[in-house]
Coordinates of C-alpha atoms and ligand atoms in Angstrom, one line a residue:
X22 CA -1.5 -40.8 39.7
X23 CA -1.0 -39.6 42.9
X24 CA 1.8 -39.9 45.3
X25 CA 1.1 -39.8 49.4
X26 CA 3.7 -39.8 51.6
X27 CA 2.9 -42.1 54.8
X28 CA 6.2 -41.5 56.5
X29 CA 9.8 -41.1 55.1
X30 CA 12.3 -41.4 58.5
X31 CA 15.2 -43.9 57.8
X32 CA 15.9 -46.6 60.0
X33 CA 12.8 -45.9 62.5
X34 CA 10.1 -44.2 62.8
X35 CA 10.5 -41.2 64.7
X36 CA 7.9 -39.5 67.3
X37 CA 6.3 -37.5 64.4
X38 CA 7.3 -39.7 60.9
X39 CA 7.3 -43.4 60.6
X40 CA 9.2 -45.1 58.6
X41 CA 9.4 -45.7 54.6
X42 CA 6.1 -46.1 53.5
X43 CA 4.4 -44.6 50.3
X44 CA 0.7 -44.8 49.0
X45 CA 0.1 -44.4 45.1
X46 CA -3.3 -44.6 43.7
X47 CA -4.5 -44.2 40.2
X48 CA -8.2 -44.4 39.6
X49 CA -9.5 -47.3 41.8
X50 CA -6.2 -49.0 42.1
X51 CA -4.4 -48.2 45.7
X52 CA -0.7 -49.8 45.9
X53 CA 1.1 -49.4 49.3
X54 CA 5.2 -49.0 48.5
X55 CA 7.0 -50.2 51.3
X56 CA 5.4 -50.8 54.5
X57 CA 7.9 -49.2 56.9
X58 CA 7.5 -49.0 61.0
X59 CA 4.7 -47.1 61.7
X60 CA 2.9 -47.0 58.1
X61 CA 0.0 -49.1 58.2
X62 CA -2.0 -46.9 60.6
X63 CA -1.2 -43.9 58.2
X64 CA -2.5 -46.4 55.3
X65 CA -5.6 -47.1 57.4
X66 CA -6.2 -43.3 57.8
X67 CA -6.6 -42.7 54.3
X68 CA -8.0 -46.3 52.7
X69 CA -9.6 -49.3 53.8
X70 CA -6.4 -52.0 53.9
X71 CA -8.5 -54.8 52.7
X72 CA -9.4 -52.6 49.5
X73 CA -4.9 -52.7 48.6
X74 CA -4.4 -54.0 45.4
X75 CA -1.0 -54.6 45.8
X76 CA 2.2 -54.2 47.9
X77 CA 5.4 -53.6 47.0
X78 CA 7.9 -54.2 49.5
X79 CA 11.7 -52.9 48.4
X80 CA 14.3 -54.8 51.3
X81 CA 13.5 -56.5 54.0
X82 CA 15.1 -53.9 56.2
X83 CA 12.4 -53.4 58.8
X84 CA 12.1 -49.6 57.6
X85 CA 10.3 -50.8 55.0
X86 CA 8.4 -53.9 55.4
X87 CA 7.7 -54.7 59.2
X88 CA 4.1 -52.8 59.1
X89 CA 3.4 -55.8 56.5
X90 CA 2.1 -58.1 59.9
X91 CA 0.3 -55.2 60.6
X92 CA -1.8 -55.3 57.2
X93 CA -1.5 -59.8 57.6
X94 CA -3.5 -59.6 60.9
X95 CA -6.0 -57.1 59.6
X96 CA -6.6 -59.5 56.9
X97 CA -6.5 -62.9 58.8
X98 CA -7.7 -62.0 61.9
X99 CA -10.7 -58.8 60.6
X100 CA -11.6 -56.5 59.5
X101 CA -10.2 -58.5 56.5
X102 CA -11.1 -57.5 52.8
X103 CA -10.6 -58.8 49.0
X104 CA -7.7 -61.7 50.0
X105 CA -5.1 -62.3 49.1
X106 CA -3.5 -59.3 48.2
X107 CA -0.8 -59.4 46.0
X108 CA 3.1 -58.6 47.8
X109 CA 5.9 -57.9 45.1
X110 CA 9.5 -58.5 47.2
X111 CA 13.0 -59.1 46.2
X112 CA 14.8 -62.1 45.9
X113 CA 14.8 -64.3 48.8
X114 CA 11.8 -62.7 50.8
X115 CA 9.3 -64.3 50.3
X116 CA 10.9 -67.1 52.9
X117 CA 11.7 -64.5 54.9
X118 CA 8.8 -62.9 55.9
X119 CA 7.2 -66.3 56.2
X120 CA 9.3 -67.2 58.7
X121 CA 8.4 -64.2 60.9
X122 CA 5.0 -65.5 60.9
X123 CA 6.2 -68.8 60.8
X124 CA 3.7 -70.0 58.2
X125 CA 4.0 -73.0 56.7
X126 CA 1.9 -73.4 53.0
X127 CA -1.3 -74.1 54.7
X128 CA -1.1 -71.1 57.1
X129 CA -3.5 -68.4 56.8
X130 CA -0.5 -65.8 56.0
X131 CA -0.1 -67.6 52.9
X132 CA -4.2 -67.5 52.4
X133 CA -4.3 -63.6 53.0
X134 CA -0.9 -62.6 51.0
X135 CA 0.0 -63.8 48.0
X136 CA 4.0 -63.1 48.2
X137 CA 5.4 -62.8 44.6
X138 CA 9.4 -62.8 44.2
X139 CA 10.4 -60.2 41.2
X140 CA 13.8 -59.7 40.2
X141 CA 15.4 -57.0 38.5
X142 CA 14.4 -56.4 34.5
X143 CA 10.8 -57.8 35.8
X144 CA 7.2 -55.8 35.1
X145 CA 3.4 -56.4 36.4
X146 CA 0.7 -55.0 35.5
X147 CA -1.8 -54.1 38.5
X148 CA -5.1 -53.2 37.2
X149 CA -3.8 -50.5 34.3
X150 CA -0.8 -49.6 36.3
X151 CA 2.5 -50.9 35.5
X152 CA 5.1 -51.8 37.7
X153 CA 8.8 -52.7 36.7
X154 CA 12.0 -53.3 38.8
X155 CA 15.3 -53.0 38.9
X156 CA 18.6 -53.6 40.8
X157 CA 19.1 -51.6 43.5
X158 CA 22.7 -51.5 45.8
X159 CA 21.9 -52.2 49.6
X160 CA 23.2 -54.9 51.5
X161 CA 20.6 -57.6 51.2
X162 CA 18.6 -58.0 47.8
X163 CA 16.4 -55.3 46.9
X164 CA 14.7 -53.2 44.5
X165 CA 14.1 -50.1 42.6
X166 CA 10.6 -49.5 41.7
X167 CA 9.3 -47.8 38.2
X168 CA 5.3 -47.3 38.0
X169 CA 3.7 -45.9 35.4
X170 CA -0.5 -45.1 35.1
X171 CA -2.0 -42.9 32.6
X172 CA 0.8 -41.2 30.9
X173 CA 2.5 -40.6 34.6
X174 CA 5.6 -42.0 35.9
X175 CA 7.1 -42.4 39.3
X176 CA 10.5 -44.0 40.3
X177 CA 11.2 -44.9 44.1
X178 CA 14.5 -45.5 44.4
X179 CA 14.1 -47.8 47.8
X180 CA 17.4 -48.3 49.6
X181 CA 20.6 -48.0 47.3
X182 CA 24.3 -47.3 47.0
X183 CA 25.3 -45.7 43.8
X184 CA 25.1 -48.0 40.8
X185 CA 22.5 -50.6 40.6
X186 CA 19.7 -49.7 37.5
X187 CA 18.4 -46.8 39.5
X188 CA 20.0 -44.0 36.9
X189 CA 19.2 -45.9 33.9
X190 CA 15.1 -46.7 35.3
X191 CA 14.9 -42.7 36.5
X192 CA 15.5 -41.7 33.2
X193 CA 12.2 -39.0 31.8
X194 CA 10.6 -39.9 34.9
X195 CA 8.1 -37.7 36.1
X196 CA 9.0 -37.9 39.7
X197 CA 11.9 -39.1 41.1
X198 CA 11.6 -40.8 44.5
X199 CA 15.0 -41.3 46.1
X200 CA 16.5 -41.8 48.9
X201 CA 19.0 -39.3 50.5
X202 CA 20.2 -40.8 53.4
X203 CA 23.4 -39.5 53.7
X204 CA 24.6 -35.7 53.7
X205 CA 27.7 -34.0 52.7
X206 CA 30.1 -35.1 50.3
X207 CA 30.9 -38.8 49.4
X208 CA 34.5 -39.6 50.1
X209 CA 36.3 -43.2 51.0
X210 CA 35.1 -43.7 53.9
X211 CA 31.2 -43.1 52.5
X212 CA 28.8 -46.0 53.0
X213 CA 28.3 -47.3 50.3
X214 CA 25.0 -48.5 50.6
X215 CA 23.2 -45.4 50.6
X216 CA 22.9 -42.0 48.4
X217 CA 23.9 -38.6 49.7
X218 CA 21.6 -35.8 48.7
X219 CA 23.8 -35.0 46.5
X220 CA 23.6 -37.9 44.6
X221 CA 20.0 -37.6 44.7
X222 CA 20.4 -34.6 43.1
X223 CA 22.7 -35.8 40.5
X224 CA 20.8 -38.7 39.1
X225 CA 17.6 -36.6 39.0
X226 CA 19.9 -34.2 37.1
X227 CA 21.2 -37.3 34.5
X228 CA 17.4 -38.7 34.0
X229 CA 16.4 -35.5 33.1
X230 CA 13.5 -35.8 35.6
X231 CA 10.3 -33.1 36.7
X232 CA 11.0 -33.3 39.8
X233 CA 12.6 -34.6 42.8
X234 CA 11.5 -35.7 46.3
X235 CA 13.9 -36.5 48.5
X236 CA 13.4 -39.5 50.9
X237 CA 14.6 -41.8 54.1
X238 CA 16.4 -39.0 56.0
X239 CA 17.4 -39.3 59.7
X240 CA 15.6 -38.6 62.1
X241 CA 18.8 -36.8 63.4
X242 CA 19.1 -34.8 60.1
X243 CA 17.3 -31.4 58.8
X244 CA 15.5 -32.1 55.7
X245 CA 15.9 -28.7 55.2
X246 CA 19.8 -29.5 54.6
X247 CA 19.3 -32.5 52.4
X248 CA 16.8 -30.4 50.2
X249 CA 19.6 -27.5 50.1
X250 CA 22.4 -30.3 49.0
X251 CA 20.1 -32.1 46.2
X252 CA 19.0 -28.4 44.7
X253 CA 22.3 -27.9 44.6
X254 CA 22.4 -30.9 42.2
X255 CA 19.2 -30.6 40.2
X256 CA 17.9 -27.6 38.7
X257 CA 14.4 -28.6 38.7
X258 CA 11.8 -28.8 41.5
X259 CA 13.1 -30.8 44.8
X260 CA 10.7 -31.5 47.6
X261 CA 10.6 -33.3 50.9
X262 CA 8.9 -36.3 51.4
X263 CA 6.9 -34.9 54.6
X264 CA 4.6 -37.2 56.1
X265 CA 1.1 -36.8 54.8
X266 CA 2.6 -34.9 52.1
X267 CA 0.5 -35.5 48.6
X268 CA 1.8 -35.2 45.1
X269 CA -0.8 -35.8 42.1
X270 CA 1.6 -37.1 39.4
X271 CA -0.2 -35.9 35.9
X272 CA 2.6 -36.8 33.0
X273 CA 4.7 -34.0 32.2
X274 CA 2.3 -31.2 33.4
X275 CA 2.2 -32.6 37.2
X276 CA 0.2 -30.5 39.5
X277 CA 2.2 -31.4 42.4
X278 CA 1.0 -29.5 45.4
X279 CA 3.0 -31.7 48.3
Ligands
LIG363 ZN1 15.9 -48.0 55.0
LIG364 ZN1 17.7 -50.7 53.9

């Protein structure tokens, strides 16, 4: 399986990263996670959109799902491709993102993108790649992601607070995708929608995971700080999501290289 990193800023893109937006590909299948500001034209760059097999979209914060139009009026409008592709989204979504398009049933968005609802404790199968969610903390409904593909396993954490099923779903994952939005230490006055890094750190350390990449940092922040706080956590590897960054996720052996 193999992990590429399409951008990884929180909240916006920024001049040189977008937003959240993941690739992971195992043997033919290609599955965009989270389509973040900014994203699609990094997807385009490295497969033809109309080839996705699936989508998995994590919030409907627009971090993560606004280049979604961008890959609806590629489809609807041309170069279009194998329709409809399959969108996994939270609870409540599905009407959401509709609405942006304002599609009724009939309209072509609902011809080109097949918009699935999944709730936490759910599992797909796309092609031989599995897919399972889980509950993660953040304002509106949303979701931690679990794939798994030929003895690999990779956890993206999405958006979340501490709690949720993100600790329980990381647990002897191969890679740990999770967000590190906040730095320093958590105190009162914490959001508590969002992880530090050194929560990152912590729950790679509880799920016993290979390795860490941390994710969704400001584009104010130095990743280089977030990376120090979350090693400070985890004894095992940490990376930074860097855009373009790639990660071949092999089972327990993984020959990472990002
Ligand atoms: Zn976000
Ligand atoms: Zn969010």
């Amino acid at each position: 399986m193999r992990l590429t990193i399409l951008g990884s800023t929180a909240g916006a893109p920024s001049r040189s990263n977008p937003a959240s937006g993941y690739l992971v590909q195992h043997g033919d299948v290609s599955i965009w996670m989270d389509a973040g500001t900014g994203t699609f034209m990094e997807l385009a760059e490295l497969v033809d959109p109309g080839t996705l097999d699936a989508v998995v979209i994590s919030h409907t914060h627009v971090d993560h799902c606004s280049d979604l139009f961008g890959l609806y009026g590629y489809l609807a409008f041309g170069p279009s491709g194998d329709v409809p592709v399959k969108v996994f989204v939270p609870e409540g979504a599905a009407d959401h993102l509709a609405a942006f398009a304002r599609a009724t049933a009939e309209h072509i968005f609902n011809m080109v993108l097949d918009v699935l609802e999944v709730t936490p404790g759910d599992s797909v199968m796309v092609g031989d790649v599995g897919i399972s969610f889980g509950e993660a903390i953040h304002p509106v409904p949303a979701l931690v992601t679990r794939i798994e593909a030929g003895g690999a396993s990779l956890v993206y954490s999405g958006d979340t607070g501490p709690g949720g099923d993100l600790m329980e779903m990381a647990t002897g994952a191969d890679v740990l995708l999770c967000e590190a939005s906040l730095d320093g230490i958590r105190n009162e006055r914490t959001y508590p929608y969002h992880l530090t890094a050194i929560e990152a750190g912590e729950t790679a350390a509880w799920g016993g995971v290979n390795r860490l990449i941390v994710t969704h940092i400001g584009a104010l922040m130095d990743p280089q700080q977030s990376l120090d706080e979350a090693a400070g956590a985890f004894a095992g590897r940490v990376g930074y999501a860097a855009r373009g960054a790639v990660f071949e996720i092999d089972g327990r052996s993984d020959g990472a290289n990002g």
